[in-house]
Amino acid sequence: MNPSDQDFLLEKYRQLVDISRDLASTLDLNELLNRIVHVATELCQSEVASILLFDESKNQLYFQAATNLDEPLMRGLIVPVENSIAGWIVKHREPLIIMDAQQDERHFNEIQKITNFKTKSLLGVPLITKGKIIGVLETLNKRSGQFHPLDQELLIALGAQAAVAIENTRLFQQSDLIAEMVHELRTPLTSLNSATHLLLQEGLNIEARQNIVDIISTETNRLADMTSTFLEFARLESGRVQFSAQVFSLADLLKECATIMGGKAAENRLHLSLDIPPDLPHITADRDKIKQVIINLMHNAIKYNRPNGDIGLYAEKQEEYLVFKVSDTGYGIPSEDLDLLFEKFFRSQASGRSVMGTGLGLAICKRIVDAHGGEIHVRSRLGEGSIFSVYLPLRSGI
C-alpha cells in the first residue's frame, strides 16, 4: 500500500470511529439500518447501498433497508440464499467485489425487475457478530471507476460495527418487549389460577360453575389475543414482516371492514356511518396489512366510545394520497397524550375508565402505515371524541 492510500485509509478509519458512536446512539432498528446504508454509500462512493437481513430458521435473506427504497414495500422482499450474490456472501462468509453483476450467474435479477435499478458493479460484505451471520451489507455501482480493495477494507470495518449495533438493538427491543409481556400476562394468569381453584371447590351449584367457566374462557381468549399482538409487534419491530403489494379497491376494503365490525358496534349500541365516494381510485399496497389497520382503528372507536355514540368511516383522494378516517364520539384524548399515542405500551387514562389492552395496537398501525410510506394522525378533544386519519400514497408498493 502506497503512502497516499495509507493516509486515505487512516482518515476513513477516523471517520469510522465517529460513525461507531453515532450507530451506538440509536435503539430504533429502522433508523439504525438507514444510517448504516447512507454511511456505506459515502464511504465507498457508490450510487446506492442496501442491507439484507438473514433469517437462519427459514434460510432466507430479505431486504430491510436501502438508500433507494423509494418503494417502501420492498422491505421484506425475499432474496434466495441459493442463486444470489448476497446468498453466496452468507454461505461463504466472505466479502465480494463484482465488476459486472449482469454477467455474473449468481446475480438475482428479480429485484431489478421490481425496482428498475440496474446493478453494474457490486461490493458486499457479511454482517457477522459473535460468530453468527445476521445479514449482508452491499454497495452498488461505484460512482467513478471500480470498487477497490480499499473500499472493501472500509466496508468490512463498517460491517463489523454495524453487526454489533444491529444485534444490540435487537436484544434491547426483545428484552423491553419480554419485560412488558411478562407484566401484562400476570393479570389474566392470576385470574385463571383463581378461577381454577374455585372450580375445584365442592358444593358449587351449576350457575356458579358456569360463571367460573365463562371467566376461564374470557381470560383464555384474552391471553391468546395478547400473545398474538406481542408477536405481531415483535415481528414488525425486528423487521421480519414481509409485505405483499397488490392493486385493490380501498372503498371495497373499507366496506368489508364495516361489515365485519358492524355487529360489534350494534352490540355496544353504536351507530356506524360510511361516507365513501364511488369514484375512489384503487391503491397499490398490502391489502391484509391495511385491513389490519382499519379493523384496529374501528375496534378502538368501539371500545372507547360512549353508549349510543357514533362511529364514522370516511375516505377521499387528496392529490397523490388516499385518505381514510375513523371517527368516534367517545371520551377523547388530552392534548398532552397525543404525541405519545403511537408509542408502544402507552395507554391514556384520561377517561378514567379501565380498558384492557396491551398498548400496542396503535404502535402496530403506525409501523404498518410507515412501511407504506404513509402517515397516521389523530385529532381529539376531551369529551367530544377522536378522529384518526391515515394517508396512503396511491402507489406505495411495486
mmCIF file of C-alpha atoms in Angstrom:
data_model
loop_
_atom_site.group_PDB
_atom_site.id
_atom_site.type_symbol
_atom_site.label_atom_id
_atom_site.label_comp_id
_atom_site.label_asym_id
_atom_site.label_seq_id
_atom_site.Cartn_x
_atom_site.Cartn_y
_atom_site.Cartn_z
ATOM 1 C CA MET A 1 0.000 0.000 0.000
ATOM 2 C CA ASN A 2 1.489 3.348 -1.022
ATOM 3 C CA PRO A 3 1.638 6.343 1.403
ATOM 4 C CA SER A 4 -1.325 8.140 -0.211
ATOM 5 C CA ASP A 5 -3.500 5.046 0.197
ATOM 6 C CA GLN A 6 -2.392 4.755 3.827
ATOM 7 C CA ASP A 7 -3.303 8.386 4.510
ATOM 8 C CA PHE A 8 -6.666 7.903 2.787
ATOM 9 C CA LEU A 9 -7.408 4.768 4.797
ATOM 10 C CA LEU A 10 -6.321 6.391 8.078
ATOM 11 C CA GLU A 11 -8.666 9.315 7.520
ATOM 12 C CA LYS A 12 -11.535 6.987 6.691
ATOM 13 C CA TYR A 13 -10.886 4.946 9.834
ATOM 14 C CA ARG A 14 -11.062 8.147 11.870
ATOM 15 C CA GLN A 15 -14.470 8.730 10.323
ATOM 16 C CA LEU A 16 -15.490 5.203 11.261
ATOM 17 C CA VAL A 17 -14.652 5.869 14.916
ATOM 18 C CA ASP A 18 -17.082 8.797 14.881
ATOM 19 C CA ILE A 19 -19.632 6.710 12.991
ATOM 20 C CA SER A 20 -19.460 3.916 15.577
ATOM 21 C CA ARG A 21 -20.510 6.386 18.293
ATOM 22 C CA ASP A 22 -23.392 7.522 16.112
ATOM 23 C CA LEU A 23 -24.555 3.958 15.453
ATOM 24 C CA ALA A 24 -24.495 3.191 19.156
ATOM 25 C CA SER A 25 -26.729 6.176 19.914
ATOM 26 C CA THR A 26 -29.963 4.743 18.491
ATOM 27 C CA LEU A 27 -32.022 1.751 19.580
ATOM 28 C CA ASP A 28 -34.569 2.063 16.759
ATOM 29 C CA LEU A 29 -33.761 -0.683 14.242
ATOM 30 C CA ASN A 30 -35.085 1.042 11.113
ATOM 31 C CA GLU A 31 -33.298 4.289 11.942
ATOM 32 C CA LEU A 32 -30.092 2.373 12.621
ATOM 33 C CA LEU A 33 -30.243 0.462 9.330
ATOM 34 C CA ASN A 34 -30.916 3.657 7.373
ATOM 35 C CA ARG A 35 -27.886 5.315 8.969
ATOM 36 C CA ILE A 36 -25.701 2.350 8.038
ATOM 37 C CA VAL A 37 -26.665 2.269 4.347
ATOM 38 C CA HIS A 38 -26.195 6.033 3.965
ATOM 39 C CA VAL A 39 -22.752 5.854 5.589
ATOM 40 C CA ALA A 40 -21.840 2.949 3.279
ATOM 41 C CA THR A 41 -22.609 4.984 0.147
ATOM 42 C CA GLU A 42 -20.433 7.848 1.404
ATOM 43 C CA LEU A 43 -17.512 5.660 2.431
ATOM 44 C CA CYS A 44 -17.424 3.694 -0.821
ATOM 45 C CA GLN A 45 -18.655 6.471 -3.124
ATOM 46 C CA SER A 46 -21.404 4.273 -4.543
ATOM 47 C CA GLU A 47 -24.784 5.106 -6.025
ATOM 48 C CA VAL A 48 -26.787 3.083 -3.510
ATOM 49 C CA ALA A 49 -26.340 0.698 -0.577
ATOM 50 C CA SER A 50 -28.622 -1.873 0.974
ATOM 51 C CA ILE A 51 -28.891 -4.241 3.923
ATOM 52 C CA LEU A 52 -30.359 -7.714 3.630
ATOM 53 C CA LEU A 53 -31.049 -9.465 6.922
ATOM 54 C CA PHE A 54 -30.680 -13.221 7.244
ATOM 55 C CA ASP A 55 -33.378 -15.424 8.779
ATOM 56 C CA GLU A 56 -31.493 -18.562 9.763
ATOM 57 C CA SER A 57 -34.634 -20.527 10.666
ATOM 58 C CA LYS A 58 -36.001 -20.102 7.132
ATOM 59 C CA ASN A 59 -32.625 -19.887 5.388
ATOM 60 C CA GLN A 60 -33.776 -16.683 3.664
ATOM 61 C CA LEU A 61 -32.458 -13.194 3.041
ATOM 62 C CA TYR A 62 -34.822 -10.251 2.908
ATOM 63 C CA PHE A 63 -34.398 -6.552 2.136
ATOM 64 C CA GLN A 64 -34.721 -4.311 5.161
ATOM 65 C CA ALA A 65 -33.028 -1.023 4.242
ATOM 66 C CA ALA A 66 -31.663 0.696 1.142
ATOM 67 C CA THR A 67 -30.793 4.233 0.146
ATOM 68 C CA ASN A 68 -33.009 3.877 -2.927
ATOM 69 C CA LEU A 69 -36.023 2.330 -1.188
ATOM 70 C CA ASP A 70 -38.485 4.694 -2.860
ATOM 71 C CA GLU A 71 -40.828 1.723 -2.880
ATOM 72 C CA PRO A 72 -41.314 1.086 0.854
ATOM 73 C CA LEU A 73 -42.939 -2.302 0.335
ATOM 74 C CA MET A 74 -39.605 -3.644 -0.879
ATOM 75 C CA ARG A 75 -38.929 -4.173 2.822
ATOM 76 C CA GLY A 76 -39.234 -7.852 3.480
ATOM 77 C CA LEU A 77 -38.697 -8.789 -0.173
ATOM 78 C CA ILE A 78 -37.100 -12.235 -0.162
ATOM 79 C CA VAL A 79 -33.792 -12.927 -1.868
ATOM 80 C CA PRO A 80 -32.902 -16.628 -2.098
ATOM 81 C CA VAL A 81 -29.705 -17.814 -0.474
ATOM 82 C CA GLU A 82 -29.189 -20.106 -3.435
ATOM 83 C CA ASN A 83 -28.509 -18.384 -6.755
ATOM 84 C CA SER A 84 -27.895 -14.888 -5.417
ATOM 85 C CA ILE A 85 -24.759 -12.845 -4.776
ATOM 86 C CA ALA A 86 -25.894 -11.973 -1.261
ATOM 87 C CA GLY A 87 -26.564 -15.661 -0.644
ATOM 88 C CA TRP A 88 -23.023 -16.525 -1.738
ATOM 89 C CA ILE A 89 -21.674 -13.976 0.770
ATOM 90 C CA VAL A 90 -23.799 -15.521 3.536
ATOM 91 C CA LYS A 91 -22.760 -19.091 2.755
ATOM 92 C CA HIS A 92 -19.053 -18.318 2.376
ATOM 93 C CA ARG A 93 -18.919 -15.543 5.000
ATOM 94 C CA GLU A 94 -16.548 -13.623 2.753
ATOM 95 C CA PRO A 95 -16.595 -10.165 1.132
ATOM 96 C CA LEU A 96 -17.047 -9.997 -2.616
ATOM 97 C CA ILE A 97 -16.274 -7.464 -5.354
ATOM 98 C CA ILE A 98 -18.020 -7.925 -8.697
ATOM 99 C CA MET A 99 -17.090 -5.730 -11.628
ATOM 100 C CA ASP A 100 -20.071 -6.636 -13.847
ATOM 101 C CA ALA A 101 -23.050 -8.054 -11.957
ATOM 102 C CA GLN A 102 -25.077 -8.553 -15.138
ATOM 103 C CA GLN A 103 -22.563 -11.125 -16.331
ATOM 104 C CA ASP A 104 -22.413 -12.961 -13.005
ATOM 105 C CA GLU A 105 -24.544 -16.116 -12.903
ATOM 106 C CA ARG A 106 -25.250 -15.554 -9.191
ATOM 107 C CA HIS A 107 -26.985 -12.222 -9.857
ATOM 108 C CA PHE A 108 -30.636 -12.316 -8.706
ATOM 109 C CA ASN A 109 -32.390 -10.343 -11.435
ATOM 110 C CA GLU A 110 -35.883 -10.234 -9.906
ATOM 111 C CA ILE A 111 -35.005 -7.209 -7.758
ATOM 112 C CA GLN A 112 -34.010 -5.281 -10.873
ATOM 113 C CA LYS A 113 -37.415 -6.030 -12.437
ATOM 114 C CA ILE A 114 -39.199 -4.603 -9.390
ATOM 115 C CA THR A 115 -37.037 -1.511 -8.806
ATOM 116 C CA ASN A 116 -35.951 -0.727 -12.379
ATOM 117 C CA PHE A 117 -32.490 -0.180 -10.902
ATOM 118 C CA LYS A 118 -29.673 -1.814 -12.859
ATOM 119 C CA THR A 119 -26.794 -3.203 -10.816
ATOM 120 C CA LYS A 120 -23.485 -2.806 -12.613
ATOM 121 C CA SER A 121 -20.719 -3.224 -10.053
ATOM 122 C CA LEU A 122 -21.156 -4.527 -6.523
ATOM 123 C CA LEU A 123 -19.261 -4.749 -3.264
ATOM 124 C CA GLY A 124 -20.769 -6.846 -0.485
ATOM 125 C CA VAL A 125 -19.623 -7.893 2.981
ATOM 126 C CA PRO A 126 -21.148 -10.283 5.538
ATOM 127 C CA LEU A 127 -22.544 -8.863 8.787
ATOM 128 C CA ILE A 128 -21.146 -11.148 11.492
ATOM 129 C CA THR A 129 -21.229 -10.804 15.270
ATOM 130 C CA LYS A 130 -20.215 -13.397 17.874
ATOM 131 C CA GLY A 131 -19.700 -15.924 15.103
ATOM 132 C CA LYS A 132 -23.273 -15.531 13.864
ATOM 133 C CA ILE A 133 -24.115 -14.113 10.452
ATOM 134 C CA ILE A 134 -27.055 -11.724 10.589
ATOM 135 C CA GLY A 135 -27.076 -10.305 7.078
ATOM 136 C CA VAL A 136 -25.240 -8.675 4.183
ATOM 137 C CA LEU A 137 -24.244 -5.056 3.546
ATOM 138 C CA GLU A 138 -23.955 -4.176 -0.153
ATOM 139 C CA THR A 139 -22.898 -1.072 -2.068
ATOM 140 C CA LEU A 140 -23.830 -0.902 -5.730
ATOM 141 C CA ASN A 141 -22.371 0.943 -8.708
ATOM 142 C CA LYS A 142 -19.165 2.810 -7.884
ATOM 143 C CA ARG A 143 -19.669 6.433 -8.979
ATOM 144 C CA SER A 144 -16.244 6.627 -10.552
ATOM 145 C CA GLY A 145 -14.139 3.669 -11.672
ATOM 146 C CA GLN A 146 -14.423 0.293 -9.969
ATOM 147 C CA PHE A 147 -14.605 -0.863 -6.379
ATOM 148 C CA HIS A 148 -11.108 -1.142 -4.923
ATOM 149 C CA PRO A 149 -9.677 -3.355 -2.148
ATOM 150 C CA LEU A 150 -9.553 -0.165 -0.040
ATOM 151 C CA ASP A 151 -13.329 0.143 -0.402
ATOM 152 C CA GLN A 152 -13.620 -3.451 0.719
ATOM 153 C CA GLU A 153 -11.481 -2.818 3.814
ATOM 154 C CA LEU A 154 -13.652 0.156 4.760
ATOM 155 C CA LEU A 155 -16.906 -1.712 4.231
ATOM 156 C CA ILE A 156 -15.644 -4.680 6.272
ATOM 157 C CA ALA A 157 -14.851 -2.283 9.148
ATOM 158 C CA LEU A 158 -18.259 -0.621 8.851
ATOM 159 C CA GLY A 159 -19.947 -4.005 8.617
ATOM 160 C CA ALA A 160 -18.289 -5.180 11.841
ATOM 161 C CA GLN A 161 -19.577 -2.111 13.697
ATOM 162 C CA ALA A 162 -22.987 -2.372 12.064
ATOM 163 C CA ALA A 163 -23.435 -6.046 13.012
ATOM 164 C CA VAL A 164 -22.784 -5.319 16.691
ATOM 165 C CA ALA A 165 -25.122 -2.315 16.657
ATOM 166 C CA ILE A 166 -27.908 -4.286 14.935
ATOM 167 C CA GLU A 167 -27.632 -7.188 17.365
ATOM 168 C CA ASN A 168 -27.559 -4.866 20.397
ATOM 169 C CA THR A 169 -30.658 -3.064 19.134
ATOM 170 C CA ARG A 170 -32.483 -6.353 18.596
ATOM 171 C CA LEU A 171 -31.553 -7.568 22.082
ATOM 172 C CA PHE A 172 -32.738 -4.306 23.638
ATOM 173 C CA GLN A 173 -36.039 -4.493 21.789
ATOM 174 C CA GLN A 174 -36.549 -8.127 22.772
ATOM 175 C CA SER A 175 -35.754 -7.543 26.464
ATOM 176 C CA ASP A 176 -38.016 -4.490 26.553
ATOM 177 C CA LEU A 177 -40.849 -6.400 24.912
ATOM 178 C CA ILE A 178 -40.414 -9.518 27.057
ATOM 179 C CA ALA A 179 -40.431 -7.494 30.285
ATOM 180 C CA GLU A 180 -43.658 -5.767 29.307
ATOM 181 C CA MET A 181 -45.223 -9.006 28.106
ATOM 182 C CA VAL A 182 -44.469 -10.761 31.409
ATOM 183 C CA HIS A 183 -46.017 -7.836 33.258
ATOM 184 C CA GLU A 184 -49.174 -7.910 31.125
ATOM 185 C CA LEU A 185 -49.578 -11.692 31.358
ATOM 186 C CA ARG A 186 -49.724 -11.652 35.150
ATOM 187 C CA THR A 187 -53.308 -10.396 35.373
ATOM 188 C CA PRO A 188 -55.024 -12.998 33.145
ATOM 189 C CA LEU A 189 -52.834 -15.768 34.589
ATOM 190 C CA THR A 190 -53.832 -14.741 38.119
ATOM 191 C CA SER A 191 -57.490 -14.747 37.088
ATOM 192 C CA LEU A 192 -57.142 -18.209 35.543
ATOM 193 C CA ASN A 193 -55.402 -19.543 38.634
ATOM 194 C CA SER A 194 -58.126 -18.186 40.915
ATOM 195 C CA ALA A 195 -60.921 -19.469 38.689
ATOM 196 C CA THR A 196 -59.365 -22.936 38.531
ATOM 197 C CA HIS A 197 -59.029 -23.011 42.325
ATOM 198 C CA LEU A 198 -62.706 -22.065 42.757
ATOM 199 C CA LEU A 199 -63.822 -24.625 40.194
ATOM 200 C CA LEU A 200 -62.208 -27.384 42.253
ATOM 201 C CA GLN A 201 -64.220 -26.483 45.340
ATOM 202 C CA GLU A 202 -67.025 -28.814 46.351
ATOM 203 C CA GLY A 203 -70.624 -27.691 46.703
ATOM 204 C CA LEU A 204 -70.689 -25.247 43.776
ATOM 205 C CA ASN A 205 -74.062 -25.060 42.045
ATOM 206 C CA ILE A 206 -74.412 -25.210 38.268
ATOM 207 C CA GLU A 207 -74.805 -21.432 37.867
ATOM 208 C CA ALA A 208 -71.659 -20.701 39.884
ATOM 209 C CA ARG A 209 -69.678 -23.280 37.896
ATOM 210 C CA GLN A 210 -70.891 -21.764 34.621
ATOM 211 C CA ASN A 211 -69.813 -18.287 35.753
ATOM 212 C CA ILE A 212 -66.332 -19.582 36.534
ATOM 213 C CA VAL A 213 -66.122 -21.408 33.196
ATOM 214 C CA ASP A 214 -67.098 -18.138 31.459
ATOM 215 C CA ILE A 215 -64.275 -16.350 33.310
ATOM 216 C CA ILE A 216 -61.781 -19.013 32.214
ATOM 217 C CA SER A 217 -62.977 -18.734 28.612
ATOM 218 C CA THR A 218 -62.701 -14.922 28.650
ATOM 219 C CA GLU A 219 -59.208 -14.906 30.170
ATOM 220 C CA THR A 220 -58.003 -17.659 27.817
ATOM 221 C CA ASN A 221 -59.152 -15.639 24.809
ATOM 222 C CA ARG A 222 -57.523 -12.572 26.306
ATOM 223 C CA LEU A 223 -54.222 -14.431 26.654
ATOM 224 C CA ALA A 224 -54.427 -15.616 23.045
ATOM 225 C CA ASP A 225 -55.097 -12.073 21.802
ATOM 226 C CA MET A 226 -52.273 -10.634 23.895
ATOM 227 C CA THR A 227 -49.671 -13.147 22.733
ATOM 228 C CA SER A 228 -50.704 -12.679 19.090
ATOM 229 C CA THR A 229 -50.391 -8.905 19.451
ATOM 230 C CA PHE A 230 -46.976 -9.128 21.117
ATOM 231 C CA LEU A 231 -45.692 -11.500 18.426
ATOM 232 C CA GLU A 232 -47.006 -9.264 15.630
ATOM 233 C CA PHE A 233 -45.338 -6.212 17.131
ATOM 234 C CA ALA A 234 -42.077 -8.098 17.692
ATOM 235 C CA ARG A 235 -42.003 -9.125 14.030
ATOM 236 C CA LEU A 236 -42.699 -5.568 12.875
ATOM 237 C CA GLU A 237 -40.091 -4.054 15.163
ATOM 238 C CA SER A 238 -37.404 -6.575 14.225
ATOM 239 C CA GLY A 239 -38.001 -6.051 10.510
ATOM 240 C CA ARG A 240 -39.090 -9.632 9.865
ATOM 241 C CA VAL A 241 -42.529 -8.783 8.451
ATOM 242 C CA GLN A 242 -42.808 -9.246 4.707
ATOM 243 C CA PHE A 243 -45.182 -7.017 2.753
ATOM 244 C CA SER A 244 -47.029 -8.147 -0.346
ATOM 245 C CA ALA A 245 -48.170 -5.341 -2.630
ATOM 246 C CA GLN A 246 -51.249 -5.639 -4.816
ATOM 247 C CA VAL A 247 -53.709 -3.312 -6.532
ATOM 248 C CA PHE A 248 -57.101 -3.237 -4.828
ATOM 249 C CA SER A 249 -60.143 -1.102 -4.096
ATOM 250 C CA LEU A 250 -59.790 0.738 -0.785
ATOM 251 C CA ALA A 251 -63.515 1.515 -0.944
ATOM 252 C CA ASP A 252 -64.363 -2.194 -1.047
ATOM 253 C CA LEU A 253 -61.958 -2.918 1.803
ATOM 254 C CA LEU A 254 -63.484 -0.183 3.988
ATOM 255 C CA LYS A 255 -66.980 -1.572 3.338
ATOM 256 C CA GLU A 256 -65.740 -5.076 4.164
ATOM 257 C CA CYS A 257 -64.308 -3.864 7.469
ATOM 258 C CA ALA A 258 -67.540 -2.023 8.257
ATOM 259 C CA THR A 259 -69.449 -5.284 7.752
ATOM 260 C CA ILE A 260 -67.007 -7.174 9.989
ATOM 261 C CA MET A 261 -67.224 -4.623 12.819
ATOM 262 C CA GLY A 262 -70.885 -3.697 12.335
ATOM 263 C CA GLY A 263 -72.155 -6.424 14.652
ATOM 264 C CA LYS A 264 -69.761 -5.407 17.427
ATOM 265 C CA ALA A 265 -70.831 -1.774 17.062
ATOM 266 C CA ALA A 266 -74.506 -2.751 17.290
ATOM 267 C CA GLU A 267 -73.823 -4.806 20.424
ATOM 268 C CA ASN A 268 -72.474 -1.651 22.032
ATOM 269 C CA ARG A 269 -75.465 0.416 20.825
ATOM 270 C CA LEU A 270 -73.301 2.450 18.459
ATOM 271 C CA HIS A 271 -74.343 3.898 15.112
ATOM 272 C CA LEU A 272 -71.911 3.245 12.256
ATOM 273 C CA SER A 273 -71.958 5.523 9.197
ATOM 274 C CA LEU A 274 -69.939 5.373 5.965
ATOM 275 C CA ASP A 275 -69.005 8.184 3.595
ATOM 276 C CA ILE A 276 -67.007 6.660 0.735
ATOM 277 C CA PRO A 277 -67.091 8.236 -2.761
ATOM 278 C CA PRO A 278 -67.944 5.801 -5.595
ATOM 279 C CA ASP A 279 -65.039 7.006 -7.744
ATOM 280 C CA LEU A 280 -62.309 6.412 -5.143
ATOM 281 C CA PRO A 281 -59.293 5.145 -7.119
ATOM 282 C CA HIS A 282 -57.547 1.849 -6.473
ATOM 283 C CA ILE A 283 -54.350 1.717 -4.450
ATOM 284 C CA THR A 284 -51.186 -0.380 -4.514
ATOM 285 C CA ALA A 285 -50.460 -1.674 -1.023
ATOM 286 C CA ASP A 286 -50.544 -4.742 1.210
ATOM 287 C CA ARG A 287 -54.291 -5.355 1.490
ATOM 288 C CA ASP A 288 -54.140 -7.582 4.577
ATOM 289 C CA LYS A 289 -51.937 -5.128 6.489
ATOM 290 C CA ILE A 290 -54.157 -2.145 5.608
ATOM 291 C CA LYS A 291 -57.190 -4.193 6.668
ATOM 292 C CA GLN A 292 -55.443 -4.785 9.997
ATOM 293 C CA VAL A 293 -55.053 -1.008 10.464
ATOM 294 C CA ILE A 294 -58.716 -0.295 9.646
ATOM 295 C CA ILE A 295 -60.013 -3.060 11.938
ATOM 296 C CA ASN A 296 -57.758 -1.907 14.762
ATOM 297 C CA LEU A 297 -58.916 1.723 14.496
ATOM 298 C CA MET A 298 -62.561 0.665 14.329
ATOM 299 C CA HIS A 299 -62.082 -1.639 17.317
ATOM 300 C CA ASN A 300 -60.700 1.309 19.317
ATOM 301 C CA ALA A 301 -63.573 3.519 18.169
ATOM 302 C CA ILE A 302 -65.988 0.942 19.605
ATOM 303 C CA LYS A 303 -64.009 0.251 22.787
ATOM 304 C CA TYR A 304 -63.519 3.896 23.766
ATOM 305 C CA ASN A 305 -66.927 5.194 22.693
ATOM 306 C CA ARG A 306 -69.969 6.154 24.760
ATOM 307 C CA PRO A 307 -73.241 4.190 24.781
ATOM 308 C CA ASN A 308 -75.459 5.273 21.871
ATOM 309 C CA GLY A 309 -72.481 7.016 20.298
ATOM 310 C CA ASP A 310 -71.429 7.317 16.657
ATOM 311 C CA ILE A 311 -68.610 5.851 14.572
ATOM 312 C CA GLY A 312 -67.758 7.308 11.183
ATOM 313 C CA LEU A 313 -65.755 5.770 8.365
ATOM 314 C CA TYR A 314 -64.753 8.207 5.628
ATOM 315 C CA ALA A 315 -62.459 8.179 2.607
ATOM 316 C CA GLU A 316 -61.284 10.638 -0.047
ATOM 317 C CA LYS A 317 -58.493 11.335 -2.518
ATOM 318 C CA GLN A 318 -56.077 14.146 -1.720
ATOM 319 C CA GLU A 319 -53.567 14.746 -4.520
ATOM 320 C CA GLU A 320 -51.341 11.624 -4.594
ATOM 321 C CA TYR A 321 -52.804 10.140 -1.433
ATOM 322 C CA LEU A 322 -55.863 8.164 -0.476
ATOM 323 C CA VAL A 323 -57.077 9.177 2.960
ATOM 324 C CA PHE A 324 -59.406 7.254 5.234
ATOM 325 C CA LYS A 325 -60.626 8.410 8.627
ATOM 326 C CA VAL A 326 -62.211 6.688 11.606
ATOM 327 C CA SER A 327 -64.106 8.950 13.988
ATOM 328 C CA ASP A 328 -65.854 8.334 17.292
ATOM 329 C CA THR A 329 -67.874 10.288 19.839
ATOM 330 C CA GLY A 330 -66.007 8.844 22.805
ATOM 331 C CA TYR A 331 -64.268 10.374 25.787
ATOM 332 C CA GLY A 332 -61.474 11.979 23.799
ATOM 333 C CA ILE A 333 -57.726 12.202 24.438
ATOM 334 C CA PRO A 334 -55.958 15.044 26.293
ATOM 335 C CA SER A 335 -53.540 17.105 24.223
ATOM 336 C CA GLU A 336 -50.543 16.060 26.349
ATOM 337 C CA ASP A 337 -51.162 12.412 25.395
ATOM 338 C CA LEU A 338 -51.460 12.896 21.638
ATOM 339 C CA ASP A 339 -47.716 12.793 20.913
ATOM 340 C CA LEU A 340 -47.370 9.572 22.910
ATOM 341 C CA LEU A 341 -50.364 7.763 21.489
ATOM 342 C CA PHE A 342 -48.452 5.765 18.865
ATOM 343 C CA GLU A 343 -45.647 4.765 21.242
ATOM 344 C CA LYS A 344 -45.551 1.123 22.297
ATOM 345 C CA PHE A 345 -47.256 0.270 25.585
ATOM 346 C CA PHE A 346 -48.762 3.759 26.003
ATOM 347 C CA ARG A 347 -52.362 3.873 27.201
ATOM 348 C CA SER A 348 -54.133 7.119 28.005
ATOM 349 C CA GLN A 349 -56.055 7.058 31.271
ATOM 350 C CA ALA A 350 -57.839 10.354 30.634
ATOM 351 C CA SER A 351 -61.315 8.873 30.560
ATOM 352 C CA GLY A 352 -60.829 7.343 33.989
ATOM 353 C CA ARG A 353 -62.003 4.033 32.557
ATOM 354 C CA SER A 354 -60.082 0.813 32.986
ATOM 355 C CA VAL A 355 -59.841 -0.658 29.486
ATOM 356 C CA MET A 356 -57.890 -3.853 28.919
ATOM 357 C CA GLY A 357 -55.246 -3.959 26.229
ATOM 358 C CA THR A 358 -51.538 -4.211 25.521
ATOM 359 C CA GLY A 359 -50.949 -0.635 24.412
ATOM 360 C CA LEU A 360 -49.553 -1.986 21.134
ATOM 361 C CA GLY A 361 -52.470 -1.631 18.717
ATOM 362 C CA LEU A 362 -51.743 1.923 17.577
ATOM 363 C CA ALA A 363 -47.982 1.278 17.553
ATOM 364 C CA ILE A 364 -48.616 -1.613 15.150
ATOM 365 C CA CYS A 365 -50.844 0.605 12.986
ATOM 366 C CA LYS A 366 -48.138 3.267 12.774
ATOM 367 C CA ARG A 367 -45.433 0.808 11.766
ATOM 368 C CA ILE A 368 -47.634 -0.639 9.025
ATOM 369 C CA VAL A 369 -48.534 2.812 7.701
ATOM 370 C CA ASP A 370 -44.885 3.949 7.883
ATOM 371 C CA ALA A 371 -43.825 0.880 5.892
ATOM 372 C CA HIS A 372 -46.199 2.006 3.130
ATOM 373 C CA GLY A 373 -44.628 5.472 3.049
ATOM 374 C CA GLY A 374 -47.785 6.927 4.580
ATOM 375 C CA GLU A 375 -48.754 8.865 7.696
ATOM 376 C CA ILE A 376 -51.229 8.430 10.534
ATOM 377 C CA HIS A 377 -52.554 11.349 12.606
ATOM 378 C CA VAL A 378 -55.079 11.913 15.367
ATOM 379 C CA ARG A 379 -57.257 14.893 16.335
ATOM 380 C CA SER A 380 -59.113 14.747 19.609
ATOM 381 C CA ARG A 381 -60.823 16.844 22.247
ATOM 382 C CA LEU A 382 -61.780 15.700 25.707
ATOM 383 C CA GLY A 383 -65.455 14.889 25.955
ATOM 384 C CA GLU A 384 -66.004 15.139 22.194
ATOM 385 C CA GLY A 385 -64.258 12.150 20.643
ATOM 386 C CA SER A 386 -61.380 11.475 18.248
ATOM 387 C CA ILE A 387 -60.617 11.258 14.539
ATOM 388 C CA PHE A 388 -57.788 9.040 13.266
ATOM 389 C CA SER A 389 -56.627 9.857 9.719
ATOM 390 C CA VAL A 390 -54.465 7.574 7.584
ATOM 391 C CA TYR A 391 -52.717 8.914 4.460
ATOM 392 C CA LEU A 392 -51.563 6.277 1.972
ATOM 393 C CA PRO A 393 -49.666 7.000 -1.249
ATOM 394 C CA LEU A 394 -51.687 5.834 -4.238
ATOM 395 C CA ARG A 395 -48.693 3.783 -5.293
ATOM 396 C CA SER A 396 -46.872 2.689 -2.164
ATOM 397 C CA GLY A 397 -45.661 -0.675 -3.405
ATOM 398 C CA ILE A 398 -44.302 -2.222 -6.599
#
